[in-house]
Amino acid sequence: MLVLTLSVSIPGIKPPECSTANAEDCKKASVLQLAVFFGALYTLAIGTGGTKPNISTIGADQFDVFDPKEKTQKLSFFNWWMFSIFFGTLFANTVLVYVQDNVGWALGYGLPTIGLAISISIFLMGTPFYRHKLPTGSPFTKMARVIVASLRKAKEPMTHDVAHFHELPSLEYERKGAFPIQPTPSLRFLDRASLKSGTTHKWNLCTITEVEETKQMLRMLPVLFITFVPSMMIAQIKTLFVKQGTTLDRKITGNFSIPPASLGGFVTLSMLISIVIYDRVFVKLTRKFTGNPRGVTLLQRMGIGLVFHVVIMIVASGTERYRLNVAAEHGLIHQTKVELPLTIFALLPQFVLMGMADSFLEVAKLEFFYDQAPESMKSLGTSYSTTSLAVGNFMSSFLLSTVSEITKKRGRGWILNNLNESRLDYYYLFFAALNLVNFVLFLVVVRFYVYRAEVTDLVDVKEVQMKVKDVKENE
């Protein structure tokens, strides 16, 4: 963020000003200026890859699941975690966007840079007081060992006798405050990794617990794949939805006009309100009928969000068709710089519904991948959620360019530079159908998914705590 701020502030690395209406007539940025700017953006991407999966994980790790009160509080953690994230997003989509459009990019980038500096200071001051989990090694290495060991012993005869499989004494786990995982019947071919045969080298023999941890991470992959399509919907908020807003009347009062990018603030505001209602009202009501402490299961909550996405794209298609009719009625189909006599708030329903969908799907997705990941792989589990968003953005770009090229060759293009000449309504209906197919696949995945058993449900907590205490006293 510091480099990004400097790239729009310091002469030499700051791109030249452009005052003409036609961007083609402006002097282009130099190679150095582009290198600094994009270098800052890619540094942000790398930094985000390190922080996103870990900040929410360390936050959830602050709750002791063996304490009844803290275990209950943890059920609401991800709701309020996402609330805080999107509260910051609301500030970005409203105040920062206004500053960037009306004051300047230097201050627009400078404010979040200062905010990050304050955040780092708070994080460092709080570090001595956090509950820290000891590092247990790379989860990728552990998973690779299990897969390699199982392939090496692919021809070994299998047995159901647990005595023939390798596992550490329970005392070893208790000393670390961890617990062994019992074998499960799924993905049986991986069980060979813990079969006692051949050498005892770590790339040839794994514990039952390591095998089960790998199984659990693999079992979550179908759910991860199902989240790619809804992640593509999130990309539309910052692209096509905003592009629609640039064609409409943005005036509110007098000379004040709402920046098109600020429309994302309605998604955020809707999500903030929806999260509060969900946590304070919805959960309490559904808990009485389901008996589930969360109200509904995490996958059921994700399913509700997926249904919302189908509805959103149908509504967006209807709104776009109405917008195109207004353009046709006023003879503005071939105009690109004339606002349509239609208020920008006509787009409000699709933005508000998107916020409601996120309060179900995005929160449940983050919590699901954290909750279902093994204790030693929580950060990797959380990274599934951010991976979903990244893949969704790439898929959105690919689909956009592909559909654009295909429809251009077959007649009227669905996605052109001039939206008034485009058929975004068809594109949105295509997305609605895609989401519907994805929802059907989701139902199939849910049908066969088995939730990871909670450690606290499998052990006598007091007994384990006494054993750990005895072990430490003996040491």
PDB file of C-alpha atoms in Angstrom, residues 38-329:
ATOM      1  CA  PHE A  38       1.565  -3.357 -10.913  1.00  0.00           C
ATOM      2  CA  GLY A  39       4.436  -4.385  -8.647  1.00  0.00           C
ATOM      3  CA  ALA A  40       2.505  -2.862  -5.739  1.00  0.00           C
ATOM      4  CA  LEU A  41      -0.696  -4.670  -6.773  1.00  0.00           C
ATOM      5  CA  TYR A  42       1.023  -8.058  -7.005  1.00  0.00           C
ATOM      6  CA  THR A  43       2.754  -7.455  -3.672  1.00  0.00           C
ATOM      7  CA  LEU A  44      -0.723  -6.857  -2.215  1.00  0.00           C
ATOM      8  CA  ALA A  45      -1.877 -10.150  -3.743  1.00  0.00           C
ATOM      9  CA  ILE A  46       1.054 -12.051  -2.179  1.00  0.00           C
ATOM     10  CA  GLY A  47       0.487 -10.374   1.182  1.00  0.00           C
ATOM     11  CA  THR A  48      -3.222 -11.179   1.057  1.00  0.00           C
ATOM     12  CA  GLY A  49      -2.366 -14.818   0.410  1.00  0.00           C
ATOM     13  CA  GLY A  50      -0.455 -14.822   3.687  1.00  0.00           C
ATOM     14  CA  THR A  51      -2.961 -12.920   5.811  1.00  0.00           C
ATOM     15  CA  LYS A  52      -6.429 -13.983   4.643  1.00  0.00           C
ATOM     16  CA  PRO A  53      -6.248 -17.690   5.590  1.00  0.00           C
ATOM     17  CA  ASN A  54      -4.413 -16.996   8.849  1.00  0.00           C
ATOM     18  CA  ILE A  55      -6.062 -13.985  10.486  1.00  0.00           C
ATOM     19  CA  SER A  56      -9.498 -15.597  10.719  1.00  0.00           C
ATOM     20  CA  THR A  57      -7.857 -18.861  11.811  1.00  0.00           C
ATOM     21  CA  ILE A  58      -5.932 -17.311  14.693  1.00  0.00           C
ATOM     22  CA  GLY A  59      -9.109 -15.454  15.653  1.00  0.00           C
ATOM     23  CA  ALA A  60     -11.112 -18.684  15.869  1.00  0.00           C
ATOM     24  CA  ASP A  61      -8.250 -20.375  17.716  1.00  0.00           C
ATOM     25  CA  GLN A  62      -8.679 -17.900  20.587  1.00  0.00           C
ATOM     26  CA  PHE A  63     -11.766 -19.859  21.684  1.00  0.00           C
ATOM     27  CA  ASP A  64     -11.265 -22.952  23.850  1.00  0.00           C
ATOM     28  CA  VAL A  65     -13.616 -25.652  22.484  1.00  0.00           C
ATOM     29  CA  PHE A  66     -13.315 -27.518  25.792  1.00  0.00           C
ATOM     30  CA  ASP A  67     -14.865 -24.593  27.643  1.00  0.00           C
ATOM     31  CA  PRO A  68     -18.693 -24.761  27.214  1.00  0.00           C
ATOM     32  CA  LYS A  69     -19.088 -20.976  27.246  1.00  0.00           C
ATOM     33  CA  GLU A  70     -16.287 -20.324  24.739  1.00  0.00           C
ATOM     34  CA  LYS A  71     -17.437 -23.192  22.515  1.00  0.00           C
ATOM     35  CA  THR A  72     -20.866 -21.532  22.246  1.00  0.00           C
ATOM     36  CA  GLN A  73     -19.302 -18.117  21.588  1.00  0.00           C
ATOM     37  CA  LYS A  74     -17.189 -19.614  18.807  1.00  0.00           C
ATOM     38  CA  LEU A  75     -20.365 -20.507  16.869  1.00  0.00           C
ATOM     39  CA  SER A  76     -20.950 -16.768  16.331  1.00  0.00           C
ATOM     40  CA  PHE A  77     -17.311 -15.844  15.708  1.00  0.00           C
ATOM     41  CA  PHE A  78     -17.356 -16.088  11.920  1.00  0.00           C
ATOM     42  CA  ASN A  79     -20.568 -14.044  11.709  1.00  0.00           C
ATOM     43  CA  TRP A  80     -18.943 -11.160  13.561  1.00  0.00           C
ATOM     44  CA  TRP A  81     -15.607 -11.712  11.833  1.00  0.00           C
ATOM     45  CA  MET A  82     -17.268 -11.181   8.452  1.00  0.00           C
ATOM     46  CA  PHE A  83     -19.228  -8.263   9.925  1.00  0.00           C
ATOM     47  CA  SER A  84     -15.960  -6.491  10.801  1.00  0.00           C
ATOM     48  CA  ILE A  85     -14.446  -7.285   7.391  1.00  0.00           C
ATOM     49  CA  PHE A  86     -17.427  -5.872   5.515  1.00  0.00           C
ATOM     50  CA  PHE A  87     -17.648  -2.862   7.812  1.00  0.00           C
ATOM     51  CA  GLY A  88     -14.212  -1.963   6.431  1.00  0.00           C
ATOM     52  CA  THR A  89     -15.457  -2.725   2.926  1.00  0.00           C
ATOM     53  CA  LEU A  90     -18.370  -0.328   3.425  1.00  0.00           C
ATOM     54  CA  PHE A  91     -15.886   2.435   4.300  1.00  0.00           C
ATOM     55  CA  ALA A  92     -13.864   1.579   1.168  1.00  0.00           C
ATOM     56  CA  ASN A  93     -16.905   1.576  -1.129  1.00  0.00           C
ATOM     57  CA  THR A  94     -18.242   4.881   0.152  1.00  0.00           C
ATOM     58  CA  VAL A  95     -15.716   7.218   1.791  1.00  0.00           C
ATOM     59  CA  LEU A  96     -12.583   6.029  -0.028  1.00  0.00           C
ATOM     60  CA  VAL A  97     -14.254   5.911  -3.438  1.00  0.00           C
ATOM     61  CA  TYR A  98     -15.583   9.445  -2.928  1.00  0.00           C
ATOM     62  CA  VAL A  99     -12.130  10.685  -1.855  1.00  0.00           C
ATOM     63  CA  GLN A 100     -10.474   9.048  -4.880  1.00  0.00           C
ATOM     64  CA  ASP A 101     -13.021  10.510  -7.302  1.00  0.00           C
ATOM     65  CA  ASN A 102     -13.217  14.016  -5.833  1.00  0.00           C
ATOM     66  CA  VAL A 103      -9.996  14.698  -3.885  1.00  0.00           C
ATOM     67  CA  GLY A 104      -7.246  12.558  -5.355  1.00  0.00           C
ATOM     68  CA  TRP A 105      -5.656   9.138  -5.522  1.00  0.00           C
ATOM     69  CA  ALA A 106      -2.793  10.073  -3.196  1.00  0.00           C
ATOM     70  CA  LEU A 107      -5.142  10.600  -0.238  1.00  0.00           C
ATOM     71  CA  GLY A 108      -7.397   7.762  -1.454  1.00  0.00           C
ATOM     72  CA  TYR A 109      -4.512   5.287  -1.194  1.00  0.00           C
ATOM     73  CA  GLY A 110      -2.864   7.087   1.730  1.00  0.00           C
ATOM     74  CA  LEU A 111      -5.790   6.532   4.123  1.00  0.00           C
ATOM     75  CA  PRO A 112      -5.785   2.701   3.902  1.00  0.00           C
ATOM     76  CA  THR A 113      -1.971   2.769   4.116  1.00  0.00           C
ATOM     77  CA  ILE A 114      -2.212   4.601   7.446  1.00  0.00           C
ATOM     78  CA  GLY A 115      -4.984   2.211   8.504  1.00  0.00           C
ATOM     79  CA  LEU A 116      -2.759  -0.806   7.795  1.00  0.00           C
ATOM     80  CA  ALA A 117       0.101   0.738   9.794  1.00  0.00           C
ATOM     81  CA  ILE A 118      -2.258   1.137  12.768  1.00  0.00           C
ATOM     82  CA  SER A 119      -3.529  -2.431  12.314  1.00  0.00           C
ATOM     83  CA  ILE A 120       0.018  -3.837  12.347  1.00  0.00           C
ATOM     84  CA  SER A 121       0.763  -1.908  15.544  1.00  0.00           C
ATOM     85  CA  ILE A 122      -2.368  -3.270  17.257  1.00  0.00           C
ATOM     86  CA  PHE A 123      -1.526  -6.803  16.085  1.00  0.00           C
ATOM     87  CA  LEU A 124       2.031  -6.595  17.457  1.00  0.00           C
ATOM     88  CA  MET A 125       0.843  -5.211  20.794  1.00  0.00           C
ATOM     89  CA  GLY A 126      -1.727  -7.987  21.113  1.00  0.00           C
ATOM     90  CA  THR A 127       0.595 -10.839  20.108  1.00  0.00           C
ATOM     91  CA  PRO A 128       1.854 -11.626  23.658  1.00  0.00           C
ATOM     92  CA  PHE A 129      -1.754 -12.080  24.802  1.00  0.00           C
ATOM     93  CA  TYR A 130      -2.996 -14.392  22.031  1.00  0.00           C
ATOM     94  CA  ARG A 131      -3.373 -18.159  22.334  1.00  0.00           C
ATOM     95  CA  HIS A 132      -0.801 -19.635  19.969  1.00  0.00           C
ATOM     96  CA  LYS A 133      -0.837 -23.117  18.473  1.00  0.00           C
ATOM     97  CA  LEU A 134       2.579 -24.698  18.071  1.00  0.00           C
ATOM     98  CA  PRO A 135       3.668 -25.286  14.443  1.00  0.00           C
ATOM     99  CA  THR A 136       3.165 -28.910  13.349  1.00  0.00           C
ATOM    100  CA  GLY A 137       4.899 -28.751   9.966  1.00  0.00           C
ATOM    101  CA  SER A 138       3.608 -28.140   6.479  1.00  0.00           C
ATOM    102  CA  PRO A 139       0.209 -29.761   5.827  1.00  0.00           C
ATOM    103  CA  PHE A 140       1.175 -30.125   2.159  1.00  0.00           C
ATOM    104  CA  THR A 141       4.191 -32.230   3.132  1.00  0.00           C
ATOM    105  CA  LYS A 142       2.061 -34.364   5.423  1.00  0.00           C
ATOM    106  CA  MET A 143      -0.540 -34.942   2.715  1.00  0.00           C
ATOM    107  CA  ALA A 144       2.157 -35.670   0.124  1.00  0.00           C
ATOM    108  CA  ARG A 145       3.706 -38.280   2.438  1.00  0.00           C
ATOM    109  CA  VAL A 146       0.354 -40.053   2.821  1.00  0.00           C
ATOM    110  CA  ILE A 147      -0.271 -40.129  -0.940  1.00  0.00           C
ATOM    111  CA  VAL A 148       3.281 -41.270  -1.776  1.00  0.00           C
ATOM    112  CA  ALA A 149       3.245 -43.980   0.921  1.00  0.00           C
ATOM    113  CA  SER A 150      -0.140 -45.288  -0.237  1.00  0.00           C
ATOM    114  CA  LEU A 151       1.065 -45.463  -3.869  1.00  0.00           C
ATOM    115  CA  ARG A 152       4.242 -47.277  -2.871  1.00  0.00           C
ATOM    116  CA  LYS A 153       2.183 -49.946  -1.152  1.00  0.00           C
ATOM    117  CA  ALA A 154      -0.604 -50.058  -3.746  1.00  0.00           C
ATOM    118  CA  LYS A 155      -0.169 -53.809  -4.279  1.00  0.00           C
ATOM    119  CA  GLU A 156       0.012 -54.711  -0.594  1.00  0.00           C
ATOM    120  CA  PRO A 157      -2.897 -56.858   0.649  1.00  0.00           C
ATOM    121  CA  MET A 158      -5.308 -54.870   2.810  1.00  0.00           C
ATOM    122  CA  THR A 159      -6.673 -55.867   6.189  1.00  0.00           C
ATOM    123  CA  HIS A 160      -9.349 -54.521   8.531  1.00  0.00           C
ATOM    124  CA  ASP A 161      -7.354 -55.390  11.642  1.00  0.00           C
ATOM    125  CA  VAL A 162      -6.358 -52.088  13.279  1.00  0.00           C
ATOM    126  CA  ALA A 163      -3.339 -53.793  14.843  1.00  0.00           C
ATOM    127  CA  HIS A 164      -1.690 -53.919  11.394  1.00  0.00           C
ATOM    128  CA  PHE A 165      -1.788 -50.141  11.029  1.00  0.00           C
ATOM    129  CA  HIS A 166       0.704 -47.685  12.484  1.00  0.00           C
ATOM    130  CA  GLU A 167      -0.355 -45.172  15.148  1.00  0.00           C
ATOM    131  CA  LEU A 168       1.461 -43.299  17.892  1.00  0.00           C
ATOM    132  CA  PRO A 169       0.652 -43.965  21.555  1.00  0.00           C
ATOM    133  CA  SER A 170      -2.144 -41.720  22.829  1.00  0.00           C
ATOM    134  CA  LEU A 171       0.360 -40.315  25.348  1.00  0.00           C
ATOM    135  CA  GLU A 172       2.271 -38.697  22.465  1.00  0.00           C
ATOM    136  CA  TYR A 173      -0.836 -36.814  21.391  1.00  0.00           C
ATOM    137  CA  GLU A 174      -1.834 -35.876  24.928  1.00  0.00           C
ATOM    138  CA  ARG A 175       1.582 -34.371  25.533  1.00  0.00           C
ATOM    139  CA  LYS A 176       0.939 -31.991  22.616  1.00  0.00           C
ATOM    140  CA  GLY A 177      -2.658 -31.331  23.633  1.00  0.00           C
ATOM    141  CA  ALA A 178      -3.859 -33.157  20.512  1.00  0.00           C
ATOM    142  CA  PHE A 179      -5.953 -36.256  19.873  1.00  0.00           C
ATOM    143  CA  PRO A 180      -5.628 -39.273  17.568  1.00  0.00           C
ATOM    144  CA  ILE A 181      -8.272 -39.712  14.871  1.00  0.00           C
ATOM    145  CA  GLN A 182     -10.041 -43.033  14.463  1.00  0.00           C
ATOM    146  CA  PRO A 183     -10.020 -44.697  11.013  1.00  0.00           C
ATOM    147  CA  THR A 184     -12.979 -44.075   8.692  1.00  0.00           C
ATOM    148  CA  PRO A 185     -14.269 -46.274   5.825  1.00  0.00           C
ATOM    149  CA  SER A 186     -14.020 -43.634   3.069  1.00  0.00           C
ATOM    150  CA  LEU A 187     -11.044 -43.301   0.679  1.00  0.00           C
ATOM    151  CA  ARG A 188      -9.773 -46.711   1.792  1.00  0.00           C
ATOM    152  CA  PHE A 189      -6.919 -46.737  -0.716  1.00  0.00           C
ATOM    153  CA  LEU A 190      -5.097 -44.140   1.425  1.00  0.00           C
ATOM    154  CA  ASP A 191      -5.138 -46.492   4.434  1.00  0.00           C
ATOM    155  CA  ARG A 192      -2.186 -48.349   2.896  1.00  0.00           C
ATOM    156  CA  ALA A 193      -0.013 -45.404   3.923  1.00  0.00           C
ATOM    157  CA  SER A 194      -0.349 -46.509   7.569  1.00  0.00           C
ATOM    158  CA  LEU A 195      -0.066 -50.251   6.812  1.00  0.00           C
ATOM    159  CA  LYS A 196       2.856 -51.824   8.679  1.00  0.00           C
ATOM    160  CA  SER A 197       4.882 -53.283   5.822  1.00  0.00           C
ATOM    161  CA  GLY A 198       8.272 -52.515   4.367  1.00  0.00           C
ATOM    162  CA  THR A 199      10.482 -49.792   5.826  1.00  0.00           C
ATOM    163  CA  THR A 200       9.454 -47.383   8.568  1.00  0.00           C
ATOM    164  CA  HIS A 201      10.753 -44.364   6.647  1.00  0.00           C
ATOM    165  CA  LYS A 202       8.400 -41.370   7.013  1.00  0.00           C
ATOM    166  CA  TRP A 203       7.704 -41.404   3.243  1.00  0.00           C
ATOM    167  CA  ASN A 204       6.730 -45.060   3.466  1.00  0.00           C
ATOM    168  CA  LEU A 205       4.811 -45.229   6.751  1.00  0.00           C
ATOM    169  CA  CYS A 206       2.345 -42.706   8.178  1.00  0.00           C
ATOM    170  CA  THR A 207       0.101 -42.765  11.224  1.00  0.00           C
ATOM    171  CA  ILE A 208      -3.641 -43.432  11.044  1.00  0.00           C
ATOM    172  CA  THR A 209      -4.209 -39.849  12.204  1.00  0.00           C
ATOM    173  CA  GLU A 210      -2.111 -38.416   9.349  1.00  0.00           C
ATOM    174  CA  VAL A 211      -4.058 -40.551   6.862  1.00  0.00           C
ATOM    175  CA  GLU A 212      -7.398 -39.385   8.271  1.00  0.00           C
ATOM    176  CA  GLU A 213      -6.283 -35.740   8.184  1.00  0.00           C
ATOM    177  CA  THR A 214      -5.426 -36.136   4.497  1.00  0.00           C
ATOM    178  CA  LYS A 215      -8.754 -37.834   3.848  1.00  0.00           C
ATOM    179  CA  GLN A 216     -10.625 -34.962   5.440  1.00  0.00           C
ATOM    180  CA  MET A 217      -8.869 -32.343   3.316  1.00  0.00           C
ATOM    181  CA  LEU A 218      -9.647 -34.387   0.175  1.00  0.00           C
ATOM    182  CA  ARG A 219     -13.289 -34.896   1.209  1.00  0.00           C
ATOM    183  CA  MET A 220     -13.741 -31.125   1.263  1.00  0.00           C
ATOM    184  CA  LEU A 221     -12.582 -30.696  -2.344  1.00  0.00           C
ATOM    185  CA  PRO A 222     -16.019 -31.391  -3.931  1.00  0.00           C
ATOM    186  CA  VAL A 223     -17.510 -28.660  -1.715  1.00  0.00           C
ATOM    187  CA  LEU A 224     -14.680 -26.335  -2.787  1.00  0.00           C
ATOM    188  CA  PHE A 225     -15.412 -27.006  -6.472  1.00  0.00           C
ATOM    189  CA  ILE A 226     -19.105 -26.233  -5.935  1.00  0.00           C
ATOM    190  CA  THR A 227     -18.209 -22.763  -4.586  1.00  0.00           C
ATOM    191  CA  PHE A 228     -16.405 -21.665  -7.777  1.00  0.00           C
ATOM    192  CA  VAL A 229     -19.595 -20.638  -9.603  1.00  0.00           C
ATOM    193  CA  PRO A 230     -20.989 -18.454  -6.772  1.00  0.00           C
ATOM    194  CA  SER A 231     -17.533 -16.864  -6.471  1.00  0.00           C
ATOM    195  CA  MET A 232     -17.952 -15.836 -10.109  1.00  0.00           C
ATOM    196  CA  MET A 233     -21.092 -13.953  -9.054  1.00  0.00           C
ATOM    197  CA  ILE A 234     -19.088 -11.839  -6.610  1.00  0.00           C
ATOM    198  CA  ALA A 235     -16.873 -10.735  -9.511  1.00  0.00           C
ATOM    199  CA  GLN A 236     -19.939  -9.283 -11.264  1.00  0.00           C
ATOM    200  CA  ILE A 237     -20.438  -6.756  -8.438  1.00  0.00           C
ATOM    201  CA  LYS A 238     -17.176  -4.977  -9.244  1.00  0.00           C
ATOM    202  CA  THR A 239     -17.470  -5.312 -13.019  1.00  0.00           C
ATOM    203  CA  LEU A 240     -20.727  -5.584 -14.975  1.00  0.00           C
ATOM    204  CA  PHE A 241     -23.002  -4.367 -12.176  1.00  0.00           C
ATOM    205  CA  VAL A 242     -20.902  -1.198 -11.817  1.00  0.00           C
ATOM    206  CA  LYS A 243     -20.680  -0.826 -15.603  1.00  0.00           C
ATOM    207  CA  GLN A 244     -24.491  -0.779 -15.707  1.00  0.00           C
ATOM    208  CA  GLY A 245     -24.460   2.000 -13.120  1.00  0.00           C
ATOM    209  CA  THR A 246     -22.289   4.224 -15.335  1.00  0.00           C
ATOM    210  CA  THR A 247     -25.099   4.369 -17.920  1.00  0.00           C
ATOM    211  CA  LEU A 248     -27.778   5.567 -15.471  1.00  0.00           C
ATOM    212  CA  ASP A 249     -28.706   8.839 -13.767  1.00  0.00           C
ATOM    213  CA  ARG A 250     -26.494   9.054 -10.679  1.00  0.00           C
ATOM    214  CA  LYS A 251     -27.663  12.379  -9.278  1.00  0.00           C
ATOM    215  CA  ILE A 252     -29.108  12.359  -5.772  1.00  0.00           C
ATOM    216  CA  THR A 253     -29.470  16.040  -4.857  1.00  0.00           C
ATOM    217  CA  GLY A 254     -28.127  19.166  -6.534  1.00  0.00           C
ATOM    218  CA  ASN A 255     -24.600  18.565  -7.826  1.00  0.00           C
ATOM    219  CA  PHE A 256     -24.013  15.459  -5.734  1.00  0.00           C
ATOM    220  CA  SER A 257     -23.798  12.260  -7.769  1.00  0.00           C
ATOM    221  CA  ILE A 258     -23.163   8.777  -6.433  1.00  0.00           C
ATOM    222  CA  PRO A 259     -19.988   7.180  -7.883  1.00  0.00           C
ATOM    223  CA  PRO A 260     -20.866   3.909  -9.703  1.00  0.00           C
ATOM    224  CA  ALA A 261     -18.245   2.009  -7.677  1.00  0.00           C
ATOM    225  CA  SER A 262     -20.086   3.027  -4.502  1.00  0.00           C
ATOM    226  CA  LEU A 263     -22.975   0.772  -5.493  1.00  0.00           C
ATOM    227  CA  GLY A 264     -20.962  -2.014  -3.889  1.00  0.00           C
ATOM    228  CA  GLY A 265     -21.680  -0.248  -0.608  1.00  0.00           C
ATOM    229  CA  PHE A 266     -25.280  -1.429  -0.850  1.00  0.00           C
ATOM    230  CA  VAL A 267     -24.054  -5.031  -0.995  1.00  0.00           C
ATOM    231  CA  THR A 268     -21.966  -4.411   2.093  1.00  0.00           C
ATOM    232  CA  LEU A 269     -24.719  -2.580   3.970  1.00  0.00           C
ATOM    233  CA  SER A 270     -27.197  -5.337   3.115  1.00  0.00           C
ATOM    234  CA  MET A 271     -24.748  -7.963   4.319  1.00  0.00           C
ATOM    235  CA  LEU A 272     -24.045  -6.145   7.592  1.00  0.00           C
ATOM    236  CA  ILE A 273     -27.760  -5.939   8.385  1.00  0.00           C
ATOM    237  CA  SER A 274     -28.373  -9.536   7.277  1.00  0.00           C
ATOM    238  CA  ILE A 275     -25.560 -10.907   9.467  1.00  0.00           C
ATOM    239  CA  VAL A 276     -26.960  -9.202  12.566  1.00  0.00           C
ATOM    240  CA  ILE A 277     -30.483 -10.493  11.833  1.00  0.00           C
ATOM    241  CA  TYR A 278     -29.119 -13.970  11.089  1.00  0.00           C
ATOM    242  CA  ASP A 279     -27.080 -14.191  14.301  1.00  0.00           C
ATOM    243  CA  ARG A 280     -29.587 -12.514  16.633  1.00  0.00           C
ATOM    244  CA  VAL A 281     -32.904 -13.745  15.179  1.00  0.00           C
ATOM    245  CA  PHE A 282     -32.636 -16.482  12.540  1.00  0.00           C
ATOM    246  CA  VAL A 283     -30.351 -18.763  14.563  1.00  0.00           C
ATOM    247  CA  LYS A 284     -32.505 -18.527  17.700  1.00  0.00           C
ATOM    248  CA  LEU A 285     -35.695 -19.291  15.789  1.00  0.00           C
ATOM    249  CA  THR A 286     -34.367 -22.230  13.750  1.00  0.00           C
ATOM    250  CA  ARG A 287     -32.532 -23.682  16.755  1.00  0.00           C
ATOM    251  CA  LYS A 288     -35.907 -24.398  18.382  1.00  0.00           C
ATOM    252  CA  PHE A 289     -36.962 -26.565  15.432  1.00  0.00           C
ATOM    253  CA  THR A 290     -33.661 -28.206  14.435  1.00  0.00           C
ATOM    254  CA  GLY A 291     -31.890 -28.561  17.784  1.00  0.00           C
ATOM    255  CA  ASN A 292     -28.685 -27.526  15.998  1.00  0.00           C
ATOM    256  CA  PRO A 293     -26.655 -24.922  17.978  1.00  0.00           C
ATOM    257  CA  ARG A 294     -26.015 -23.109  14.674  1.00  0.00           C
ATOM    258  CA  GLY A 295     -29.697 -23.151  13.740  1.00  0.00           C
ATOM    259  CA  VAL A 296     -28.982 -24.929  10.447  1.00  0.00           C
ATOM    260  CA  THR A 297     -25.943 -26.894   9.323  1.00  0.00           C
ATOM    261  CA  LEU A 298     -23.152 -25.082   7.521  1.00  0.00           C
ATOM    262  CA  LEU A 299     -23.959 -26.810   4.236  1.00  0.00           C
ATOM    263  CA  GLN A 300     -27.651 -25.918   4.576  1.00  0.00           C
ATOM    264  CA  ARG A 301     -26.667 -22.295   5.118  1.00  0.00           C
ATOM    265  CA  MET A 302     -24.495 -22.443   1.992  1.00  0.00           C
ATOM    266  CA  GLY A 303     -27.413 -23.979   0.075  1.00  0.00           C
ATOM    267  CA  ILE A 304     -29.681 -21.034   0.975  1.00  0.00           C
ATOM    268  CA  GLY A 305     -27.001 -18.687  -0.375  1.00  0.00           C
ATOM    269  CA  LEU A 306     -26.831 -20.666  -3.632  1.00  0.00           C
ATOM    270  CA  VAL A 307     -30.606 -20.325  -4.106  1.00  0.00           C
ATOM    271  CA  PHE A 308     -30.223 -16.568  -3.596  1.00  0.00           C
ATOM    272  CA  HIS A 309     -27.694 -16.471  -6.456  1.00  0.00           C
ATOM    273  CA  VAL A 310     -30.191 -18.015  -8.875  1.00  0.00           C
ATOM    274  CA  VAL A 311     -32.796 -15.414  -7.867  1.00  0.00           C
ATOM    275  CA  ILE A 312     -30.255 -12.563  -8.113  1.00  0.00           C
ATOM    276  CA  MET A 313     -29.336 -13.315 -11.723  1.00  0.00           C
ATOM    277  CA  ILE A 314     -33.004 -13.607 -12.718  1.00  0.00           C
ATOM    278  CA  VAL A 315     -33.707 -10.217 -11.101  1.00  0.00           C
ATOM    279  CA  ALA A 316     -30.561  -8.711 -12.713  1.00  0.00           C
ATOM    280  CA  SER A 317     -31.681  -9.999 -16.116  1.00  0.00           C
ATOM    281  CA  GLY A 318     -35.141  -8.429 -15.708  1.00  0.00           C
ATOM    282  CA  THR A 319     -33.630  -5.107 -14.617  1.00  0.00           C
ATOM    283  CA  GLU A 320     -31.216  -5.081 -17.552  1.00  0.00           C
ATOM    284  CA  ARG A 321     -34.016  -5.803 -20.024  1.00  0.00           C
ATOM    285  CA  TYR A 322     -35.952  -2.840 -18.587  1.00  0.00           C
ATOM    286  CA  ARG A 323     -32.826  -0.648 -18.898  1.00  0.00           C
ATOM    287  CA  LEU A 324     -32.413  -1.656 -22.558  1.00  0.00           C
ATOM    288  CA  ASN A 325     -36.079  -0.824 -23.227  1.00  0.00           C
ATOM    289  CA  VAL A 326     -35.586   2.667 -21.747  1.00  0.00           C
ATOM    290  CA  ALA A 327     -32.521   3.154 -23.997  1.00  0.00           C
ATOM    291  CA  ALA A 328     -34.527   2.063 -27.043  1.00  0.00           C
ATOM    292  CA  GLU A 329     -37.518   4.287 -26.222  1.00  0.00           C
TER     293      GLU A 329
END
